Amino acid sequence: MEDRKLTVRAVERALDILMCFTKSEDLGLTEISSQIGLHKSTVHRLMATLEDKGFVIRDAATEKYRLGLRIWELSAHLSHSDNPAVLLLPQLEQLRDRLGETVSLYLLDGIERLRIQAVQSNQAIRRVAPVGVRLPLYVGASSKVLVAFADPGTQQAVLNSPDWPASVDKEDYIRQLEEIRSKGYATSYEEREPGAGAVSAPIFNHAGQAVAALSVSGPVSRLSPQTLVEFGPVLIEAAREMGMMMN
């Protein structure tokens, strides 16, 4: 039994190490050790195993690690029917071409949102949205959409988060959620990021569950509050069509 516990702990630690790379492309032992709270010698042993299996690659010049080809090999086998980032990519591109702005797809993960896909605008001045970024749920159009259509337990977890910023009024936030449920979409104007505006709508599966948030974002020089409102019905319809493709 003790050996089994040690094995499970080692697996958990290895996964914690891999998750560190969601925030940075390359990391040194000291950085990883600090992030997951393990001694450098323990991290070194685990990294050696991950490197041996091809999950990480060590740069001999910088002594830093980055994700290895084994990760990409695994991701290539994700089912198109189960992975919305792959399944909905053509529709995201069509929406980008129609509206001329960056289009993103978000999933709810705990009390954060995760950008799983993004199609960048072709315009010279644009909002770049990197895939894999995690963002808080208390601000931003996509955040509010995901919370507005989440189950009550998730909503309470977000509202009760110890990280909730004092600058965001909870009562006003709750009123916004009610309005979003009524309208079917959310907008944000320089809420999370100065100079950027966004509009978002929920994607529902066949069971009527909100499984993702569809978002269009760009510079406020093009996306005025009125333009965001005009884009709202367009996103609702696009999200409805995407939902019909979901399991």
C-alpha positions as a LaTeX table, in Angstrom:
\begin{tabular}{lrrr}
\hline
Residue & $x$ (\AA) & $y$ (\AA) & $z$ (\AA) \\
\hline
Met1 & 0.00 & 0.00 & 0.00 \\
Glu2 & 2.83 & 2.40 & 0.86 \\
Asp3 & 4.54 & 1.70 & $-2.47$ \\
Arg4 & 1.28 & 2.49 & $-4.26$ \\
Lys5 & 0.96 & 5.81 & $-2.42$ \\
Leu6 & 4.52 & 6.72 & $-3.38$ \\
Thr7 & 3.80 & 5.87 & $-7.03$ \\
Val8 & 0.62 & 7.96 & $-7.07$ \\
Arg9 & 2.47 & 10.87 & $-5.46$ \\
Ala10 & 5.21 & 10.69 & $-8.07$ \\
Val11 & 2.62 & 10.73 & $-10.86$ \\
Glu12 & 0.87 & 13.71 & $-9.31$ \\
Arg13 & 4.16 & 15.58 & $-9.04$ \\
Ala14 & 5.07 & 14.80 & $-12.64$ \\
Leu15 & 1.70 & 16.13 & $-13.80$ \\
Asp16 & 2.17 & 19.25 & $-11.67$ \\
Ile17 & 5.48 & 19.80 & $-13.44$ \\
Leu18 & 3.91 & 19.49 & $-16.88$ \\
Met19 & 1.19 & 21.96 & $-15.90$ \\
Cys20 & 3.89 & 24.54 & $-15.15$ \\
Phe21 & 4.43 & 24.80 & $-18.90$ \\
Thr22 & 0.92 & 26.22 & $-19.42$ \\
Lys23 & 2.33 & 29.54 & $-18.17$ \\
Ser24 & 5.77 & 29.54 & $-19.80$ \\
Glu25 & 7.42 & 27.91 & $-22.81$ \\
Asp26 & 10.71 & 27.14 & $-21.10$ \\
Leu27 & 11.58 & 26.74 & $-17.42$ \\
Gly28 & 14.63 & 25.99 & $-15.31$ \\
Leu29 & 14.77 & 23.67 & $-12.32$ \\
Thr30 & 14.65 & 26.56 & $-9.86$ \\
Glu31 & 11.53 & 28.02 & $-11.47$ \\
Ile32 & 9.75 & 24.66 & $-11.51$ \\
Ser33 & 10.81 & 23.90 & $-7.94$ \\
Ser34 & 9.42 & 27.25 & $-6.80$ \\
Gln35 & 6.12 & 26.84 & $-8.64$ \\
Ile36 & 5.25 & 23.38 & $-7.29$ \\
Gly37 & 6.98 & 23.63 & $-3.92$ \\
Leu38 & 9.39 & 20.72 & $-4.29$ \\
His39 & 13.12 & 20.49 & $-3.61$ \\
Lys40 & 15.31 & 20.91 & $-6.69$ \\
Ser41 & 16.78 & 17.41 & $-6.29$ \\
Thr42 & 13.28 & 15.88 & $-6.44$ \\
Val43 & 12.37 & 18.00 & $-9.46$ \\
His44 & 15.62 & 17.00 & $-11.14$ \\
Arg45 & 14.83 & 13.28 & $-10.77$ \\
Leu46 & 11.32 & 13.73 & $-12.14$ \\
Met47 & 12.55 & 15.86 & $-15.03$ \\
Ala48 & 15.08 & 13.18 & $-15.94$ \\
Thr49 & 12.26 & 10.64 & $-16.24$ \\
Leu50 & 10.05 & 13.00 & $-18.25$ \\
Glu51 & 12.97 & 13.78 & $-20.54$ \\
Asp52 & 13.73 & 10.09 & $-21.00$ \\
Lys53 & 10.10 & 9.48 & $-22.03$ \\
Gly54 & 10.10 & 12.43 & $-24.44$ \\
Phe55 & 7.66 & 14.65 & $-22.53$ \\
Val56 & 10.22 & 17.41 & $-22.02$ \\
Ile57 & 13.39 & 18.50 & $-23.80$ \\
Arg58 & 16.39 & 20.07 & $-22.06$ \\
Asp59 & 18.33 & 22.84 & $-23.77$ \\
Ala60 & 22.00 & 22.16 & $-23.04$ \\
Ala61 & 22.95 & 25.81 & $-23.58$ \\
Thr62 & 20.38 & 27.40 & $-21.25$ \\
Glu63 & 19.75 & 24.37 & $-19.02$ \\
Lys64 & 16.05 & 25.07 & $-19.34$ \\
Tyr65 & 13.30 & 22.65 & $-20.28$ \\
Arg66 & 10.44 & 22.87 & $-22.74$ \\
Leu67 & 7.67 & 20.48 & $-23.74$ \\
Gly68 & 8.79 & 17.55 & $-25.87$ \\
Leu69 & 7.42 & 15.95 & $-29.00$ \\
Arg70 & 5.58 & 13.29 & $-27.01$ \\
Ile71 & 3.07 & 15.96 & $-25.92$ \\
Trp72 & 2.32 & 16.90 & $-29.51$ \\
Glu73 & 2.09 & 13.22 & $-30.47$ \\
Leu74 & $-0.61$ & 12.73 & $-27.85$ \\
Ser75 & $-2.51$ & 15.87 & $-28.85$ \\
Ala76 & $-2.56$ & 14.72 & $-32.48$ \\
His77 & $-4.70$ & 11.77 & $-31.43$ \\
Leu78 & $-7.45$ & 13.86 & $-29.85$ \\
Ser79 & $-10.74$ & 12.89 & $-31.43$ \\
His80 & $-12.13$ & 15.55 & $-33.74$ \\
Ser81 & $-15.63$ & 14.68 & $-32.56$ \\
Asp82 & $-14.74$ & 15.24 & $-28.90$ \\
Asn83 & $-12.37$ & 18.19 & $-29.17$ \\
Pro84 & $-14.21$ & 21.48 & $-29.81$ \\
Ala85 & $-10.91$ & 23.24 & $-30.53$ \\
Val86 & $-10.53$ & 21.04 & $-33.62$ \\
Leu87 & $-14.18$ & 20.42 & $-34.44$ \\
Leu88 & $-15.19$ & 24.07 & $-34.52$ \\
Leu89 & $-12.07$ & 25.55 & $-36.13$ \\
Pro90 & $-13.62$ & 26.01 & $-39.61$ \\
Gln91 & $-16.61$ & 27.84 & $-38.07$ \\
Leu92 & $-14.29$ & 30.04 & $-36.01$ \\
Glu93 & $-12.38$ & 30.96 & $-39.15$ \\
Gln94 & $-15.61$ & 31.79 & $-40.98$ \\
Leu95 & $-16.69$ & 34.08 & $-38.15$ \\
Arg96 & $-13.27$ & 35.76 & $-38.14$ \\
Asp97 & $-13.54$ & 36.40 & $-41.88$ \\
Arg98 & $-17.08$ & 37.75 & $-41.49$ \\
Leu99 & $-16.40$ & 40.16 & $-38.63$ \\
Gly100 & $-12.70$ & 40.84 & $-39.26$ \\
Glu101 & $-11.67$ & 40.42 & $-35.62$ \\
Thr102 & $-9.98$ & 37.78 & $-33.48$ \\
Val103 & $-12.25$ & 34.88 & $-32.52$ \\
Ser104 & $-11.65$ & 32.75 & $-29.42$ \\
Leu105 & $-13.14$ & 29.68 & $-27.80$ \\
Tyr106 & $-13.14$ & 29.26 & $-24.00$ \\
Leu107 & $-13.96$ & 26.45 & $-21.61$ \\
Leu108 & $-14.77$ & 26.69 & $-17.92$ \\
Asp109 & $-12.12$ & 25.01 & $-15.79$ \\
Gly110 & $-12.78$ & 25.28 & $-12.07$ \\
Ile111 & $-12.99$ & 28.99 & $-11.32$ \\
Glu112 & $-10.95$ & 29.98 & $-14.36$ \\
Arg113 & $-11.55$ & 30.12 & $-18.09$ \\
Leu114 & $-9.18$ & 28.44 & $-20.51$ \\
Arg115 & $-8.69$ & 29.61 & $-24.08$ \\
Ile116 & $-8.58$ & 26.38 & $-26.09$ \\
Gln117 & $-8.65$ & 27.87 & $-29.59$ \\
Ala118 & $-8.15$ & 31.24 & $-31.24$ \\
Val119 & $-8.22$ & 32.50 & $-34.82$ \\
Gln120 & $-6.32$ & 35.75 & $-35.08$ \\
Ser121 & $-7.60$ & 38.75 & $-37.02$ \\
Asn122 & $-5.92$ & 39.40 & $-40.35$ \\
Gln123 & $-5.86$ & 43.15 & $-39.73$ \\
Ala124 & $-2.57$ & 44.91 & $-39.06$ \\
Ile125 & $-3.79$ & 46.29 & $-35.72$ \\
Arg126 & $-5.44$ & 43.44 & $-33.87$ \\
Arg127 & $-5.84$ & 41.77 & $-30.53$ \\
Val128 & $-3.63$ & 38.68 & $-30.30$ \\
Ala129 & $-5.15$ & 35.85 & $-28.22$ \\
Pro130 & $-2.67$ & 33.05 & $-27.37$ \\
Val131 & $-4.11$ & 29.56 & $-26.92$ \\
Gly132 & $-3.71$ & 27.91 & $-23.52$ \\
Val133 & $-4.09$ & 31.09 & $-21.49$ \\
Arg134 & $-6.04$ & 30.89 & $-18.21$ \\
Leu135 & $-8.02$ & 33.90 & $-17.05$ \\
Pro136 & $-10.12$ & 34.73 & $-13.98$ \\
Leu137 & $-13.92$ & 34.65 & $-14.14$ \\
Tyr138 & $-14.75$ & 37.93 & $-12.44$ \\
Val139 & $-14.09$ & 40.16 & $-15.44$ \\
Gly140 & $-14.39$ & 39.98 & $-19.23$ \\
Ala141 & $-17.21$ & 39.06 & $-21.63$ \\
Ser142 & $-16.37$ & 35.35 & $-21.91$ \\
Ser143 & $-15.90$ & 35.04 & $-18.16$ \\
Lys144 & $-19.32$ & 36.48 & $-17.45$ \\
Val145 & $-20.96$ & 34.28 & $-20.08$ \\
Leu146 & $-19.43$ & 31.13 & $-18.62$ \\
Val147 & $-20.52$ & 32.07 & $-15.11$ \\
Ala148 & $-23.98$ & 33.29 & $-16.13$ \\
Phe149 & $-24.87$ & 29.93 & $-17.65$ \\
Ala150 & $-22.98$ & 27.73 & $-15.16$ \\
Asp151 & $-24.61$ & 25.68 & $-12.42$ \\
Pro152 & $-25.38$ & 27.44 & $-9.10$ \\
Gly153 & $-22.51$ & 25.67 & $-7.31$ \\
Thr154 & $-19.95$ & 27.01 & $-9.77$ \\
Gln155 & $-21.44$ & 30.50 & $-9.57$ \\
Gln156 & $-21.15$ & 30.50 & $-5.78$ \\
Ala157 & $-17.57$ & 29.20 & $-5.96$ \\
Val158 & $-16.66$ & 32.11 & $-8.22$ \\
Leu159 & $-18.41$ & 34.70 & $-6.06$ \\
Asn160 & $-16.83$ & 33.28 & $-2.90$ \\
Ser161 & $-13.32$ & 33.11 & $-4.34$ \\
Pro162 & $-10.69$ & 34.53 & $-1.95$ \\
Asp163 & $-9.04$ & 36.11 & $-5.00$ \\
Trp164 & $-12.09$ & 38.23 & $-5.81$ \\
Pro165 & $-10.76$ & 41.78 & $-6.35$ \\
Ala166 & $-12.09$ & 44.61 & $-4.24$ \\
Ser167 & $-12.43$ & 46.72 & $-7.39$ \\
Val168 & $-15.24$ & 44.49 & $-8.74$ \\
Asp169 & $-18.60$ & 45.06 & $-7.05$ \\
Lys170 & $-20.32$ & 41.69 & $-6.52$ \\
Glu171 & $-23.86$ & 43.06 & $-6.57$ \\
Asp172 & $-23.22$ & 44.77 & $-9.90$ \\
Tyr173 & $-21.59$ & 41.59 & $-11.20$ \\
Ile174 & $-24.67$ & 39.53 & $-10.23$ \\
Arg175 & $-26.92$ & 42.04 & $-11.99$ \\
Gln176 & $-24.76$ & 41.73 & $-15.10$ \\
Leu177 & $-25.15$ & 37.94 & $-15.02$ \\
Glu178 & $-28.95$ & 38.30 & $-14.93$ \\
Glu179 & $-28.83$ & 40.68 & $-17.89$ \\
Ile180 & $-26.57$ & 38.31 & $-19.83$ \\
Arg181 & $-28.98$ & 35.41 & $-19.30$ \\
Ser182 & $-31.77$ & 37.64 & $-20.61$ \\
Lys183 & $-29.90$ & 38.96 & $-23.67$ \\
Gly184 & $-27.99$ & 35.77 & $-24.48$ \\
Tyr185 & $-24.61$ & 37.46 & $-24.81$ \\
Ala186 & $-22.12$ & 39.63 & $-22.89$ \\
Thr187 & $-19.91$ & 42.56 & $-23.79$ \\
Ser188 & $-16.83$ & 44.08 & $-22.17$ \\
Tyr189 & $-15.16$ & 47.37 & $-22.97$ \\
Glu190 & $-11.64$ & 47.74 & $-21.58$ \\
Glu191 & $-12.68$ & 45.64 & $-18.57$ \\
Arg192 & $-9.72$ & 43.29 & $-18.38$ \\
Glu193 & $-7.37$ & 44.79 & $-20.91$ \\
Pro194 & $-6.99$ & 48.50 & $-21.73$ \\
Gly195 & $-7.71$ & 49.25 & $-25.38$ \\
Ala196 & $-9.62$ & 46.01 & $-26.01$ \\
Gly197 & $-13.30$ & 45.23 & $-26.37$ \\
Ala198 & $-15.07$ & 41.87 & $-26.62$ \\
Val199 & $-18.45$ & 40.25 & $-27.08$ \\
Ser200 & $-19.23$ & 36.65 & $-26.12$ \\
Ala201 & $-22.08$ & 34.13 & $-26.37$ \\
Pro202 & $-22.54$ & 30.67 & $-24.85$ \\
Ile203 & $-22.35$ & 27.46 & $-26.88$ \\
Phe204 & $-24.94$ & 24.91 & $-25.73$ \\
Asn205 & $-24.76$ & 21.17 & $-26.42$ \\
His206 & $-27.72$ & 18.96 & $-27.31$ \\
Ala207 & $-28.56$ & 18.58 & $-23.63$ \\
Gly208 & $-28.93$ & 22.34 & $-23.23$ \\
Gln209 & $-25.75$ & 22.70 & $-21.20$ \\
Ala210 & $-23.42$ & 25.66 & $-21.77$ \\
Val211 & $-20.17$ & 23.91 & $-22.68$ \\
Ala212 & $-18.09$ & 26.80 & $-24.04$ \\
Ala213 & $-18.00$ & 30.52 & $-24.71$ \\
Leu214 & $-17.52$ & 31.98 & $-28.18$ \\
Ser215 & $-15.82$ & 35.37 & $-28.21$ \\
Val216 & $-14.88$ & 38.10 & $-30.68$ \\
Ser217 & $-12.36$ & 40.68 & $-29.51$ \\
Gly218 & $-10.37$ & 43.54 & $-30.94$ \\
Pro219 & $-9.13$ & 47.10 & $-30.41$ \\
Val220 & $-11.68$ & 49.62 & $-29.15$ \\
Ser221 & $-10.80$ & 51.83 & $-32.11$ \\
Arg222 & $-12.96$ & 49.43 & $-34.15$ \\
Leu223 & $-15.09$ & 47.77 & $-31.48$ \\
Ser224 & $-17.10$ & 50.59 & $-29.94$ \\
Pro225 & $-19.78$ & 49.73 & $-27.34$ \\
Gln226 & $-22.40$ & 50.05 & $-30.09$ \\
Thr227 & $-20.47$ & 47.75 & $-32.43$ \\
Leu228 & $-20.21$ & 45.15 & $-29.67$ \\
Val229 & $-23.99$ & 45.26 & $-29.22$ \\
Glu230 & $-24.48$ & 44.89 & $-32.99$ \\
Phe231 & $-22.20$ & 41.84 & $-32.96$ \\
Gly232 & $-24.23$ & 40.22 & $-30.16$ \\
Pro233 & $-26.95$ & 38.60 & $-32.32$ \\
Val234 & $-24.31$ & 37.47 & $-34.82$ \\
Leu235 & $-22.45$ & 35.59 & $-32.07$ \\
Ile236 & $-25.66$ & 34.09 & $-30.69$ \\
Glu237 & $-26.46$ & 32.60 & $-34.10$ \\
Ala238 & $-22.88$ & 31.42 & $-34.69$ \\
Ala239 & $-22.81$ & 29.83 & $-31.23$ \\
Arg240 & $-26.14$ & 28.12 & $-31.92$ \\
Glu241 & $-24.80$ & 26.58 & $-35.12$ \\
Met242 & $-21.62$ & 25.45 & $-33.34$ \\
Gly243 & $-23.68$ & 23.91 & $-30.55$ \\
Met244 & $-25.51$ & 21.74 & $-33.08$ \\
Met245 & $-22.13$ & 20.17 & $-33.90$ \\
Met246 & $-21.32$ & 19.34 & $-30.28$ \\
Asn247 & $-22.00$ & 15.96 & $-28.69$ \\
\hline
\end{tabular}
